[in-house]
Amino acid sequence: MPFKRPAPDPSQTGSPSDSSSSFLPSAKHLKTSTTKALPEVKVYIVQAKLDVPTIAELFSLAERHTNGVCKNAADADVILTVVTMRRRLERHVPWDIAKTKAVVTPQWLRDSVRHGSALPCEKYVAIEDLHQTTIEHCPDCNCKPCACSSPSTAASPDGSPARRVHLPSTSTSPGAPSHAKQPLAIPANLLLPDPPIPTNLAKLDYSSRYACQRASPLVCPNQDLARELDIIRQSRALEGEERSALSYQRAISVIKAYPEKIRSLKQVQKLPYIGVKIAGLVGSIPFSAIARANIIAPAQVEEFLESGKITEAQAIKSSERFQTLALFSSIYGIGPTTARRLYNLGLRSLDNLEVYYGVERQEIIEGVKDEIVELEEESRQPGRAKGQHGHADSEGLGDSWIRIALGLREDLSKKIPRPEVEEMGRVVMRELNDLEPGCVSTIAGGYRRGKPESNDVDIVFTHPEAAKVKGLCKRLVKRLHERGMVTHVMHLSSFHGHDPLRTTHWDSLEKALTVFILPPESAYHTGIRRRLDLIFAPPEVYWTAVIGWSGSIMFQRDLRQWAKDKHGMKFDSSGITRRYDSKEIYPKTEKEVFDLLGLEWIDPTWRNADL
């Protein structure tokens, strides 16, 4: 709105209205009459909903104690307003400008003047949607010398703007490093966009052969059909029939993206992996031949539409072999091959497994007592690495981890609710920022895709300075172990050199796969041990790491396939590489990954291509 200097109100003879009863602090509350409390702060006053005396008060305070009152909000450091709704504020200040300022109530100015310097903005936030950006742009740091105002940290290494983030510290000891409590400038490109980038569903194609071009919700209109098919998929995978399992996985991912309730076979005949050509085969060739052709039979879909069940799925579900193999493979560290071997030995229950592996529960529950031992991962089958699919193939972890997983199975089998996932993220970040200030992180996995409960927690970390990332994973694990939060470590590795031809080992990032327990002082402490994976990526590949560890399995599989088929590139959580000359490409944001691959942006909550 236009800049207006209010005229004195001749009818005002007493004290101002209640809303501004303390508008002029007495001299004893000020440093001196000539010293400005906020000499480096410029303010903009939104006059909406303010009465004349209050406007006069704020102009008087601002002119006497700040660097001036701006005519345009874009020129100010602080926006003063009593407006509390975003829509109403946007009538006076463009939202993209408001997000780059501290937007506070007038009381912040009054209290700061009394205090003699800028106060933290958190309790004065005017618009709740601007809570975080107001804290980040609060001049309580900007107006005085501190680490965040250093020229070397005012912007990202590539020149992009930086946002200040207040880093909480859990350290209370007198010798704790003071820099852990100071705000630091984080390059904006390493932070999640706020607000999130919307997904344009109209531009996505549910009939595409690639899951990375489809919108896949967490729960779809055909969830029951997907569950029936997933029983068959699980059985194929447990029996080592990988091609058939992949066929069902693909069909399920297509059904997950279908936007309407399927009521007839005609609706799905043109969909990939359940297409019209496949439908024509039914009745003319045996089902076994269809399975070998790497497709699924539409007859199973038709049977479900008629009865609500699939006979084969129900038979599998009730079989002792399937139930036992599924039970064994639910133990972290036991994959399909090991599960079949144990079944063939005559084992049928988890108690049998405890005896077989010689599990001593009390010894395992007590956890690691001595120094943490670094382990390198064993070779894995191509295309099965966590970080590529967002899901672990636990084959090859070794008997020692299986013993640990069996001893802790009661805890590890319990789902982790979202609030506890978030608390784990907060606790770990507090410890990390005491250790190395300036880190950023993203909770990935099913949590990021919107699941109400998680089996484990995956957190991806980085630091704006690449040199500070190397070795940080081991330092953090050691710190968490010393503080009693990490009780077991089943994998701890350093960075590998990036290999564009790699097919058999995990991504080249630093990572630790651990068992974690929240500290007793946490409000969410229950004493239950949780699976926690810590992944550290250099800043230049942070977003490919976040995408890779966010999943889902089919989304990641098809993203890699799309990169190869359409652009001649190799994609995984370690980065993007051009295949013909091994040139590495470094996207600066998550959306830029999609842009580089020529894909429409898909929010993580629409990447649930698996059941």
Coordinates of C-alpha atoms in Angstrom, one line a residue:
M1 CA 0.0 0.0 0.0
P2 CA 1.2 3.7 -0.5
F3 CA 3.5 5.0 2.1
K4 CA 1.5 7.4 4.4
R5 CA 2.8 9.4 7.3
P6 CA -0.2 9.8 9.7
A7 CA -1.2 13.2 10.8
P8 CA -1.5 13.7 14.6
D9 CA -5.0 12.9 15.9
P10 CA -6.3 16.2 17.5
S11 CA -8.9 14.2 19.4
Q12 CA -6.3 12.1 21.1
T13 CA -5.6 13.8 24.5
G14 CA -4.8 10.8 26.7
S15 CA -2.8 7.7 26.5
P16 CA -3.0 5.6 23.3
S17 CA -5.3 2.7 22.8
D18 CA -4.7 -0.6 24.7
S19 CA -3.0 -2.1 21.7
S20 CA -0.2 0.5 22.0
S21 CA -0.3 1.4 25.7
S22 CA 3.5 1.1 25.9
F23 CA 4.3 2.9 22.6
L24 CA 6.8 5.4 24.0
P25 CA 9.3 3.9 26.4
S26 CA 10.6 6.2 29.1
A27 CA 14.2 7.5 28.9
K28 CA 15.4 5.2 31.7
H29 CA 14.6 2.2 29.4
L30 CA 16.7 3.5 26.6
K31 CA 20.5 3.6 26.3
T32 CA 20.5 7.3 25.6
S33 CA 18.3 9.7 23.7
T34 CA 20.7 9.8 20.8
T35 CA 21.8 6.2 20.6
K36 CA 19.8 4.0 18.1
A37 CA 18.8 0.6 19.4
L38 CA 18.6 -0.9 15.9
P39 CA 21.0 1.2 13.7
E40 CA 21.3 -1.3 10.9
V41 CA 17.7 -2.4 10.6
K42 CA 15.2 -1.0 8.1
V43 CA 11.5 -1.5 8.7
Y44 CA 8.4 -1.5 6.6
I45 CA 5.1 -0.9 8.4
V46 CA 1.9 -2.6 7.1
Q47 CA -0.7 -0.1 8.2
A48 CA -3.7 -2.3 7.7
K49 CA -5.8 -2.8 10.9
L50 CA -3.7 -0.2 12.8
D51 CA -5.3 2.8 14.3
V52 CA -3.8 6.3 13.9
P53 CA -2.1 6.6 17.3
T54 CA -0.4 3.2 16.8
I55 CA 0.8 4.1 13.4
A56 CA 2.2 7.3 14.8
E57 CA 3.9 5.4 17.6
L58 CA 5.5 2.9 15.3
F59 CA 6.8 5.6 12.9
S60 CA 8.2 7.5 15.8
L61 CA 10.0 4.5 17.2
A62 CA 11.3 3.5 13.8
E63 CA 12.6 6.9 12.9
R64 CA 14.4 7.3 16.2
H65 CA 15.8 3.9 16.7
T66 CA 16.2 2.2 13.3
N67 CA 17.9 2.9 10.0
G68 CA 14.7 4.2 8.6
V69 CA 11.2 3.4 7.5
C70 CA 11.0 2.0 3.9
K71 CA 8.4 2.9 1.3
N72 CA 8.7 -0.6 -0.3
A73 CA 8.7 -3.9 1.6
A74 CA 11.4 -5.2 -0.6
D75 CA 13.9 -2.7 0.8
A76 CA 13.2 -3.5 4.4
D77 CA 14.8 -6.0 6.8
V78 CA 11.7 -6.3 9.0
I79 CA 8.0 -6.1 8.2
L80 CA 5.8 -5.0 11.1
T81 CA 2.2 -6.1 10.9
V82 CA -0.8 -7.1 13.1
V83 CA -2.2 -9.1 10.1
T84 CA -2.3 -12.8 10.9
M85 CA -3.6 -14.3 7.7
R86 CA -1.5 -14.9 4.6
R87 CA -4.3 -13.9 2.2
R88 CA -4.8 -10.5 3.9
L89 CA -1.0 -9.9 4.1
E90 CA -0.7 -10.5 0.3
R91 CA -2.9 -7.5 -0.3
H92 CA -0.1 -5.4 1.0
V93 CA 3.2 -7.4 0.6
P94 CA 3.9 -9.9 -2.2
W95 CA 4.3 -13.3 -0.8
D96 CA 7.7 -14.0 -2.5
I97 CA 9.0 -10.8 -0.7
A98 CA 7.5 -11.7 2.6
K99 CA 9.3 -15.0 2.6
T100 CA 12.7 -13.2 2.5
K101 CA 12.0 -10.9 5.5
A102 CA 11.3 -11.2 9.2
V103 CA 7.6 -10.6 9.4
V104 CA 6.8 -9.7 13.1
T105 CA 4.2 -8.0 15.2
P106 CA 4.8 -4.4 16.3
Q107 CA 5.6 -5.6 19.8
W108 CA 9.0 -6.8 18.5
L109 CA 10.0 -3.2 17.7
R110 CA 8.8 -1.9 21.1
D111 CA 10.6 -4.7 23.1
S112 CA 13.8 -4.4 21.0
V113 CA 13.9 -0.7 21.6
R114 CA 13.5 -1.2 25.4
H115 CA 16.2 -3.9 25.3
G116 CA 18.6 -1.7 23.3
S117 CA 19.2 -4.2 20.5
A118 CA 17.3 -6.6 18.2
L119 CA 15.6 -9.5 20.0
P120 CA 15.0 -13.0 18.6
C121 CA 11.9 -13.0 16.4
E122 CA 10.4 -16.4 17.2
K123 CA 7.8 -15.3 19.8
Y124 CA 6.9 -12.3 17.6
V125 CA 6.1 -14.1 14.4
A126 CA 3.0 -12.5 12.8
I127 CA 2.1 -15.1 10.1
E128 CA 2.4 -18.7 11.1
D129 CA 3.1 -19.7 7.5
L130 CA 6.2 -17.5 7.7
H131 CA 7.4 -18.9 11.1
Q132 CA 10.7 -20.5 9.8
T133 CA 11.6 -17.8 7.3
T134 CA 11.0 -15.1 9.9
I135 CA 13.4 -16.9 12.3
E136 CA 16.0 -17.3 9.6
H137 CA 15.9 -13.6 8.6
C138 CA 15.6 -12.2 12.1
P139 CA 18.0 -9.2 12.5
D140 CA 19.0 -10.3 16.0
C141 CA 21.9 -12.0 14.2
N142 CA 22.1 -9.8 11.1
C143 CA 22.7 -6.5 13.0
K144 CA 25.7 -7.6 15.0
P145 CA 29.0 -9.4 14.1
C146 CA 28.7 -13.1 14.2
A147 CA 29.6 -16.2 12.2
C148 CA 26.6 -15.9 10.0
S149 CA 27.4 -12.4 8.8
S150 CA 30.9 -13.4 7.7
P151 CA 31.4 -12.7 4.0
S152 CA 32.7 -16.3 3.6
T153 CA 29.4 -17.8 4.7
A154 CA 26.9 -15.3 3.4
A155 CA 26.3 -17.2 0.2
S156 CA 26.8 -20.7 -1.2
P157 CA 30.0 -21.7 -2.9
D158 CA 28.3 -21.3 -6.3
G159 CA 27.0 -17.8 -5.5
S160 CA 23.4 -18.8 -4.8
P161 CA 21.6 -17.0 -1.9
A162 CA 21.9 -18.4 1.6
R163 CA 19.3 -18.8 4.3
R164 CA 20.2 -18.5 8.0
V165 CA 19.3 -21.5 10.1
H166 CA 19.4 -21.5 13.9
L167 CA 21.1 -24.7 14.9
P168 CA 20.0 -26.0 18.3
S169 CA 22.6 -27.4 20.6
T170 CA 22.2 -30.2 23.1
S171 CA 25.5 -29.5 24.8
T172 CA 25.2 -27.9 28.2
S173 CA 28.7 -28.3 29.4
P174 CA 30.8 -25.1 30.0
G175 CA 33.4 -26.3 27.4
A176 CA 30.9 -26.8 24.6
P177 CA 31.9 -25.1 21.4
S178 CA 30.1 -21.7 21.2
H179 CA 29.8 -21.9 17.4
A180 CA 27.3 -24.7 17.8
K181 CA 24.8 -22.2 19.1
Q182 CA 25.3 -19.5 16.5
P183 CA 23.1 -19.2 13.3
L184 CA 24.9 -20.2 10.1
A185 CA 24.2 -19.4 6.5
I186 CA 23.0 -22.5 4.6
P187 CA 22.9 -22.3 0.8
A188 CA 19.2 -22.1 -0.3
N189 CA 19.7 -24.9 -2.9
L190 CA 20.5 -27.4 -0.1
L191 CA 17.2 -26.7 1.7
L192 CA 13.8 -28.2 0.8
P193 CA 11.7 -25.7 -1.1
D194 CA 9.2 -23.8 1.1
P195 CA 6.4 -24.1 0.2
P196 CA 6.8 -27.5 -1.5
I197 CA 6.7 -27.6 -5.3
P198 CA 3.2 -28.8 -6.4
T199 CA 2.8 -31.8 -8.7
N200 CA 0.9 -31.0 -11.9
L201 CA -1.1 -34.3 -12.1
A202 CA -2.6 -33.3 -15.4
K203 CA 0.9 -33.6 -17.1
L204 CA 1.5 -37.1 -15.8
D205 CA 0.5 -40.2 -17.7
Y206 CA -0.9 -43.2 -15.7
S207 CA -0.5 -45.4 -18.8
S208 CA 3.3 -44.7 -19.2
R209 CA 5.6 -47.7 -19.1
Y210 CA 7.8 -45.8 -16.6
A211 CA 6.8 -45.3 -13.0
C212 CA 8.7 -42.0 -12.9
Q213 CA 6.1 -40.6 -15.3
R214 CA 3.1 -41.7 -13.2
A215 CA 1.5 -40.3 -10.1
S216 CA 1.4 -43.1 -7.5
P217 CA -0.5 -42.3 -4.3
L218 CA 0.2 -44.0 -1.0
V219 CA -3.3 -45.6 -1.1
C220 CA -4.9 -46.0 -4.5
P221 CA -8.5 -46.7 -5.6
N222 CA -7.5 -50.3 -6.3
Q223 CA -5.5 -51.0 -3.2
D224 CA -7.2 -54.4 -2.5
L225 CA -6.3 -55.7 -6.0
A226 CA -2.8 -54.6 -5.6
R227 CA -2.6 -56.4 -2.2
E228 CA -3.7 -59.7 -3.8
L229 CA -1.2 -59.4 -6.6
D230 CA 1.5 -58.5 -4.1
I231 CA 1.0 -61.9 -2.3
I232 CA 1.9 -63.6 -5.6
R233 CA 4.8 -61.2 -6.1
Q234 CA 6.2 -62.0 -2.6
S235 CA 5.9 -65.7 -3.3
R236 CA 7.8 -65.4 -6.5
A237 CA 10.5 -63.4 -4.9
L238 CA 10.9 -65.8 -1.9
E239 CA 11.2 -68.7 -4.3
G240 CA 13.9 -67.0 -6.3
E241 CA 11.7 -66.4 -9.4
E242 CA 13.0 -62.9 -10.0
R243 CA 11.6 -62.3 -13.5
S244 CA 8.1 -63.3 -12.5
A245 CA 8.3 -61.3 -9.3
L246 CA 9.4 -58.3 -11.3
S247 CA 6.4 -58.8 -13.7
Y248 CA 4.0 -58.6 -10.8
Q249 CA 5.8 -55.7 -9.3
R250 CA 5.5 -53.8 -12.6
A251 CA 1.8 -54.6 -12.9
I252 CA 1.2 -53.5 -9.3
S253 CA 2.9 -50.2 -9.9
V254 CA 0.7 -49.6 -12.9
I255 CA -2.4 -50.4 -10.9
K256 CA -1.2 -48.1 -8.1
A257 CA -1.2 -45.2 -10.6
Y258 CA -4.6 -45.9 -12.2
P259 CA -6.8 -43.0 -11.1
E260 CA -10.2 -44.8 -11.0
K261 CA -11.8 -47.9 -9.5
I262 CA -11.3 -50.8 -11.9
R263 CA -14.6 -52.4 -12.6
S264 CA -14.0 -54.3 -15.8
L265 CA -11.1 -55.9 -17.6
K266 CA -11.6 -53.5 -20.5
Q267 CA -10.3 -50.6 -18.3
V268 CA -6.9 -52.2 -18.0
Q269 CA -6.4 -53.8 -21.4
K270 CA -4.5 -50.8 -22.7
L271 CA -2.3 -50.5 -19.7
P272 CA 1.4 -51.6 -19.9
Y273 CA 2.1 -55.1 -18.5
I274 CA -1.6 -55.9 -18.6
G275 CA -2.2 -54.9 -22.3
V276 CA -4.5 -55.9 -25.0
K277 CA -1.9 -58.3 -26.6
I278 CA -1.5 -60.1 -23.3
A279 CA -5.3 -60.3 -22.9
G280 CA -5.5 -62.0 -26.3
L281 CA -3.1 -64.8 -25.0
V282 CA -5.4 -65.8 -22.2
G283 CA -7.1 -69.1 -23.1
S284 CA -4.8 -69.8 -26.0
I285 CA -1.6 -70.6 -24.1
P286 CA -1.1 -72.1 -20.6
F287 CA -0.6 -69.7 -17.7
S288 CA 2.9 -71.1 -17.1
A289 CA 3.9 -69.8 -20.5
I290 CA 2.5 -66.4 -19.7
A291 CA 4.5 -66.3 -16.5
R292 CA 7.7 -67.2 -18.4
A293 CA 6.9 -64.4 -20.9
N294 CA 7.5 -61.9 -18.1
I295 CA 3.8 -60.8 -17.9
I296 CA 0.9 -61.3 -15.6
A297 CA -2.4 -62.9 -16.7
P298 CA -5.4 -60.5 -17.0
A299 CA -7.5 -63.5 -15.9
Q300 CA -6.3 -62.9 -12.4
V301 CA -7.5 -59.3 -12.5
E302 CA -10.9 -60.6 -13.9
E303 CA -11.2 -63.1 -11.2
F304 CA -10.6 -60.4 -8.6
L305 CA -13.3 -58.2 -10.1
E306 CA -15.8 -61.1 -9.9
S307 CA -15.0 -62.4 -6.4
G308 CA -12.8 -59.9 -4.7
K309 CA -10.1 -62.5 -4.3
I310 CA -7.5 -64.3 -6.5
T311 CA -7.4 -68.1 -5.9
E312 CA -3.7 -68.4 -6.4
A313 CA -3.0 -65.6 -3.9
Q314 CA -5.2 -67.2 -1.3
A315 CA -3.6 -70.6 -1.8
I316 CA -0.2 -69.1 -1.4
K317 CA -1.2 -67.1 1.7
S318 CA -2.4 -70.2 3.5
S319 CA 0.6 -72.4 2.7
E320 CA 3.1 -73.3 5.4
R321 CA 6.1 -72.8 3.1
F322 CA 5.1 -69.2 2.2
Q323 CA 4.3 -68.3 5.8
T324 CA 7.6 -69.6 7.0
L325 CA 9.7 -68.0 4.3
A326 CA 7.9 -64.7 4.8
L327 CA 8.5 -65.0 8.6
F328 CA 12.2 -65.7 8.1
S329 CA 12.7 -62.9 5.6
S330 CA 11.1 -60.5 8.0
I331 CA 14.3 -60.7 10.1
Y332 CA 16.7 -58.0 9.0
G333 CA 19.7 -59.8 7.5
I334 CA 17.8 -62.8 6.1
G335 CA 17.0 -62.7 2.4
P336 CA 15.2 -65.2 0.2
T337 CA 18.2 -67.5 -0.4
T338 CA 19.0 -67.7 3.3
A339 CA 15.3 -68.2 4.1
R340 CA 15.0 -71.1 1.7
R341 CA 18.1 -72.7 3.1
L342 CA 16.9 -72.4 6.6
Y343 CA 13.5 -73.9 5.6
N344 CA 15.2 -76.8 3.9
L345 CA 17.1 -77.5 7.1
G346 CA 13.7 -78.1 8.8
L347 CA 13.4 -74.9 10.7
R348 CA 9.9 -73.5 11.0
S349 CA 9.8 -70.8 13.7
L350 CA 11.8 -67.8 15.0
D351 CA 12.5 -69.8 18.2
N352 CA 14.1 -72.5 15.9
L353 CA 16.2 -69.7 14.4
E354 CA 17.4 -68.5 17.8
V355 CA 18.6 -72.0 18.7
Y356 CA 20.2 -72.4 15.3
Y357 CA 22.1 -69.1 15.4
G358 CA 22.9 -69.4 19.2
V359 CA 21.2 -66.2 20.1
E360 CA 21.9 -64.9 23.6
R361 CA 19.3 -62.2 24.1
Q362 CA 20.7 -60.5 27.1
E363 CA 24.1 -60.2 25.5
I364 CA 22.6 -58.7 22.4
I365 CA 20.3 -56.3 24.2
E366 CA 23.3 -54.8 26.0
G367 CA 24.7 -53.8 22.7
V368 CA 28.2 -52.7 21.6
K369 CA 30.5 -52.2 24.6
D370 CA 33.8 -51.5 23.0
E371 CA 35.0 -49.5 20.0
I372 CA 32.8 -49.7 16.9
V373 CA 34.3 -51.9 14.2
E374 CA 34.2 -50.7 10.6
L375 CA 32.8 -53.2 8.2
E376 CA 32.7 -53.2 4.5
E377 CA 29.6 -54.5 2.8
E378 CA 29.6 -57.8 1.1
S379 CA 28.8 -58.2 -2.6
R380 CA 25.2 -58.0 -3.6
Q381 CA 23.2 -58.9 -6.6
P382 CA 23.0 -56.2 -9.3
G383 CA 20.1 -53.8 -8.8
R384 CA 19.4 -54.7 -5.2
A385 CA 21.3 -52.0 -3.3
K386 CA 19.5 -49.7 -0.8
G387 CA 19.9 -46.2 -2.0
Q388 CA 19.1 -47.3 -5.5
H389 CA 15.7 -48.6 -4.8
G390 CA 15.0 -47.2 -1.4
H391 CA 14.7 -50.6 0.1
A392 CA 17.3 -53.0 1.4
D393 CA 18.0 -56.5 0.1
S394 CA 19.4 -57.9 3.3
E395 CA 21.1 -60.9 1.7
G396 CA 24.8 -61.0 2.5
L397 CA 24.8 -59.2 5.9
G398 CA 26.3 -62.2 7.7
D399 CA 25.4 -64.4 10.6
S400 CA 26.5 -61.8 13.2
W401 CA 23.9 -59.3 12.2
I402 CA 21.2 -62.0 11.9
R403 CA 21.9 -62.9 15.6
I404 CA 21.5 -59.3 16.5
A405 CA 18.3 -58.9 14.5
L406 CA 16.8 -62.0 16.1
G407 CA 17.7 -60.9 19.6
L408 CA 16.1 -57.5 19.0
R409 CA 13.2 -58.8 16.9
E410 CA 10.5 -57.7 19.3
D411 CA 11.6 -54.1 19.1
L412 CA 12.6 -54.1 15.4
S413 CA 9.2 -55.5 14.3
K414 CA 7.3 -52.5 15.8
K415 CA 6.4 -49.7 13.4
I416 CA 7.7 -46.2 14.0
P417 CA 5.0 -43.5 14.0
R418 CA 5.8 -40.2 12.2
P419 CA 6.2 -38.1 15.3
E420 CA 8.9 -40.4 16.6
V421 CA 10.6 -40.4 13.2
E422 CA 10.7 -36.6 13.4
E423 CA 12.0 -36.7 16.9
M424 CA 14.8 -39.1 15.8
G425 CA 15.7 -36.7 13.1
R426 CA 15.8 -33.7 15.5
V427 CA 17.9 -35.6 18.1
V428 CA 20.5 -36.7 15.6
M429 CA 20.7 -33.3 14.0
R430 CA 21.3 -31.6 17.4
E431 CA 24.2 -34.0 18.0
L432 CA 25.6 -33.6 14.5
N433 CA 25.4 -29.8 14.6
D434 CA 27.3 -29.8 18.0
L435 CA 29.9 -31.9 16.2
E436 CA 30.0 -30.0 12.9
P437 CA 27.8 -26.9 12.7
G438 CA 26.1 -26.1 9.4
C439 CA 24.9 -29.6 8.3
V440 CA 21.6 -30.1 6.6
S441 CA 19.5 -33.3 6.4
T442 CA 16.4 -34.8 4.9
I443 CA 14.4 -37.7 6.3
A444 CA 13.9 -40.0 3.3
G445 CA 12.3 -43.5 2.9
G446 CA 8.7 -44.2 3.5
Y447 CA 8.4 -41.2 5.8
R448 CA 9.1 -38.8 3.0
R449 CA 6.5 -40.6 0.8
G450 CA 3.8 -39.9 3.5
K451 CA 3.6 -43.3 5.3
P452 CA 2.0 -42.9 8.7
E453 CA 4.4 -45.5 10.1
S454 CA 7.9 -46.7 9.1
N455 CA 9.8 -49.9 9.4
D456 CA 13.1 -48.0 9.7
V457 CA 14.4 -44.4 9.4
D458 CA 16.7 -43.2 6.6
I459 CA 18.3 -39.7 7.0
V460 CA 20.5 -38.2 4.3
F461 CA 23.0 -35.5 5.4
T462 CA 25.4 -33.1 3.8
H463 CA 27.4 -30.0 4.6
P464 CA 27.9 -26.9 2.3
E465 CA 31.7 -27.5 2.5
A466 CA 32.4 -30.8 0.8
A467 CA 35.7 -31.3 2.8
K468 CA 33.7 -31.4 6.1
V469 CA 31.5 -34.3 4.9
K470 CA 34.3 -36.9 4.6
G471 CA 34.6 -38.9 7.7
L472 CA 31.6 -37.2 9.4
C473 CA 29.5 -40.4 9.4
K474 CA 32.0 -42.3 11.6
R475 CA 32.4 -39.3 13.9
L476 CA 28.6 -39.0 14.3
V477 CA 28.2 -42.8 14.9
K478 CA 30.9 -42.7 17.5
R479 CA 29.3 -39.7 19.3
L480 CA 25.9 -41.4 19.3
H481 CA 27.4 -44.6 20.6
E482 CA 29.2 -42.8 23.4
R483 CA 25.9 -41.1 24.4
G484 CA 24.1 -44.5 24.4
M485 CA 21.8 -43.7 21.5
V486 CA 23.5 -46.1 18.9
T487 CA 23.5 -49.6 20.5
H488 CA 24.5 -51.7 17.5
V489 CA 26.2 -51.0 14.1
M490 CA 25.7 -53.5 11.4
H491 CA 27.4 -51.6 8.6
L492 CA 29.8 -48.6 8.6
S493 CA 31.6 -47.6 5.4
S494 CA 33.6 -44.7 3.8
F495 CA 33.1 -43.1 0.5
H496 CA 34.0 -45.2 -2.5
G497 CA 35.4 -43.7 -5.7
H498 CA 32.5 -43.1 -8.1
D499 CA 32.3 -45.9 -10.7
P500 CA 29.8 -45.4 -13.5
L501 CA 30.2 -49.1 -14.4
R502 CA 29.5 -50.3 -10.9
T503 CA 26.8 -53.1 -10.7
T504 CA 27.5 -55.1 -7.6
H505 CA 28.1 -52.9 -4.6
W506 CA 26.2 -50.2 -2.9
D507 CA 26.3 -46.5 -3.7
S508 CA 29.6 -44.7 -3.1
L509 CA 28.3 -42.6 -0.1
E510 CA 29.4 -42.8 3.5
K511 CA 26.7 -44.7 5.5
A512 CA 26.0 -46.4 8.8
L513 CA 23.2 -48.9 9.3
T514 CA 22.5 -48.8 13.0
V515 CA 20.2 -49.7 15.9
F516 CA 19.1 -46.5 17.7
I517 CA 17.3 -45.6 20.9
L518 CA 16.0 -42.2 21.8
P519 CA 17.6 -40.7 25.0
P520 CA 15.6 -40.8 28.2
E521 CA 15.1 -37.0 28.2
S522 CA 13.2 -37.2 24.9
A523 CA 9.4 -36.9 25.2
Y524 CA 9.2 -39.8 22.8
H525 CA 11.5 -42.1 24.7
T526 CA 9.9 -45.6 25.1
G527 CA 13.0 -47.7 25.4
I528 CA 12.2 -49.4 22.0
R529 CA 15.2 -49.9 19.7
R530 CA 14.7 -48.7 16.1
R531 CA 16.5 -49.2 12.8
L532 CA 18.3 -46.0 11.8
D533 CA 20.3 -45.6 8.6
L534 CA 22.6 -42.5 8.3
I535 CA 23.8 -41.5 4.8
F536 CA 26.3 -38.8 4.1
A537 CA 26.6 -37.3 0.7
P538 CA 28.9 -34.5 -0.7
P539 CA 26.8 -31.4 -1.4
E540 CA 27.1 -31.8 -5.2
V541 CA 25.2 -35.1 -5.1
Y542 CA 23.0 -34.4 -2.1
W543 CA 19.8 -34.4 -4.1
T544 CA 20.5 -37.5 -6.1
A545 CA 21.1 -39.2 -2.7
V546 CA 17.9 -37.9 -1.3
I547 CA 15.9 -39.1 -4.3
G548 CA 17.7 -42.5 -4.3
W549 CA 17.0 -43.1 -0.6
S550 CA 13.4 -41.8 -0.8
G551 CA 12.1 -44.6 -3.0
S552 CA 9.9 -46.3 -3.9
I553 CA 11.6 -49.4 -5.4
M554 CA 9.8 -49.3 -8.7
F555 CA 10.0 -45.6 -9.0
Q556 CA 13.8 -45.8 -8.6
R557 CA 14.1 -48.7 -11.0
D558 CA 12.2 -46.9 -13.7
L559 CA 14.1 -43.6 -13.0
R560 CA 17.3 -45.4 -13.7
Q561 CA 15.9 -47.1 -16.8
W562 CA 14.5 -43.8 -18.1
A563 CA 17.9 -42.1 -17.7
K564 CA 19.5 -44.9 -19.6
D565 CA 16.9 -45.3 -22.3
K566 CA 16.1 -41.7 -23.0
H567 CA 19.3 -39.8 -22.2
G568 CA 22.2 -42.3 -22.2
M569 CA 22.8 -41.5 -18.5
K570 CA 23.4 -43.6 -15.4
F571 CA 21.4 -42.5 -12.3
D572 CA 21.7 -43.6 -8.7
S573 CA 22.0 -42.0 -5.3
S574 CA 25.7 -41.4 -5.9
G575 CA 25.1 -39.1 -8.8
I576 CA 24.3 -38.8 -12.5
T577 CA 26.9 -39.9 -15.1
R578 CA 26.8 -39.5 -18.8
R579 CA 27.5 -43.1 -20.1
Y580 CA 29.5 -42.4 -23.2
D581 CA 32.2 -40.3 -21.6
S582 CA 31.6 -40.9 -17.8
K583 CA 31.1 -37.1 -17.3
E584 CA 29.5 -36.5 -13.9
I585 CA 26.5 -34.1 -13.7
Y586 CA 25.7 -32.2 -10.5
P587 CA 22.1 -31.0 -10.2
K588 CA 21.8 -28.2 -7.6
T589 CA 18.2 -29.0 -6.5
E590 CA 15.9 -32.0 -6.4
K591 CA 13.7 -30.6 -9.1
E592 CA 16.7 -30.0 -11.3
V593 CA 17.3 -33.8 -11.3
F594 CA 13.8 -34.1 -12.9
D595 CA 14.5 -31.3 -15.3
L596 CA 17.9 -32.8 -16.4
L597 CA 16.1 -36.0 -17.2
G598 CA 13.3 -34.3 -19.0
L599 CA 10.7 -35.5 -16.4
E600 CA 7.7 -33.7 -14.9
W601 CA 8.2 -32.9 -11.2
I602 CA 6.7 -35.5 -8.9
D603 CA 6.4 -34.8 -5.2
P604 CA 7.6 -37.7 -3.0
T605 CA 4.1 -38.4 -1.8
W606 CA 3.3 -39.4 -5.4
R607 CA 6.2 -41.8 -5.8
N608 CA 4.5 -44.8 -4.0
A609 CA 4.8 -47.1 -7.0
D610 CA 5.0 -50.2 -4.7
L611 CA 2.3 -51.5 -2.3

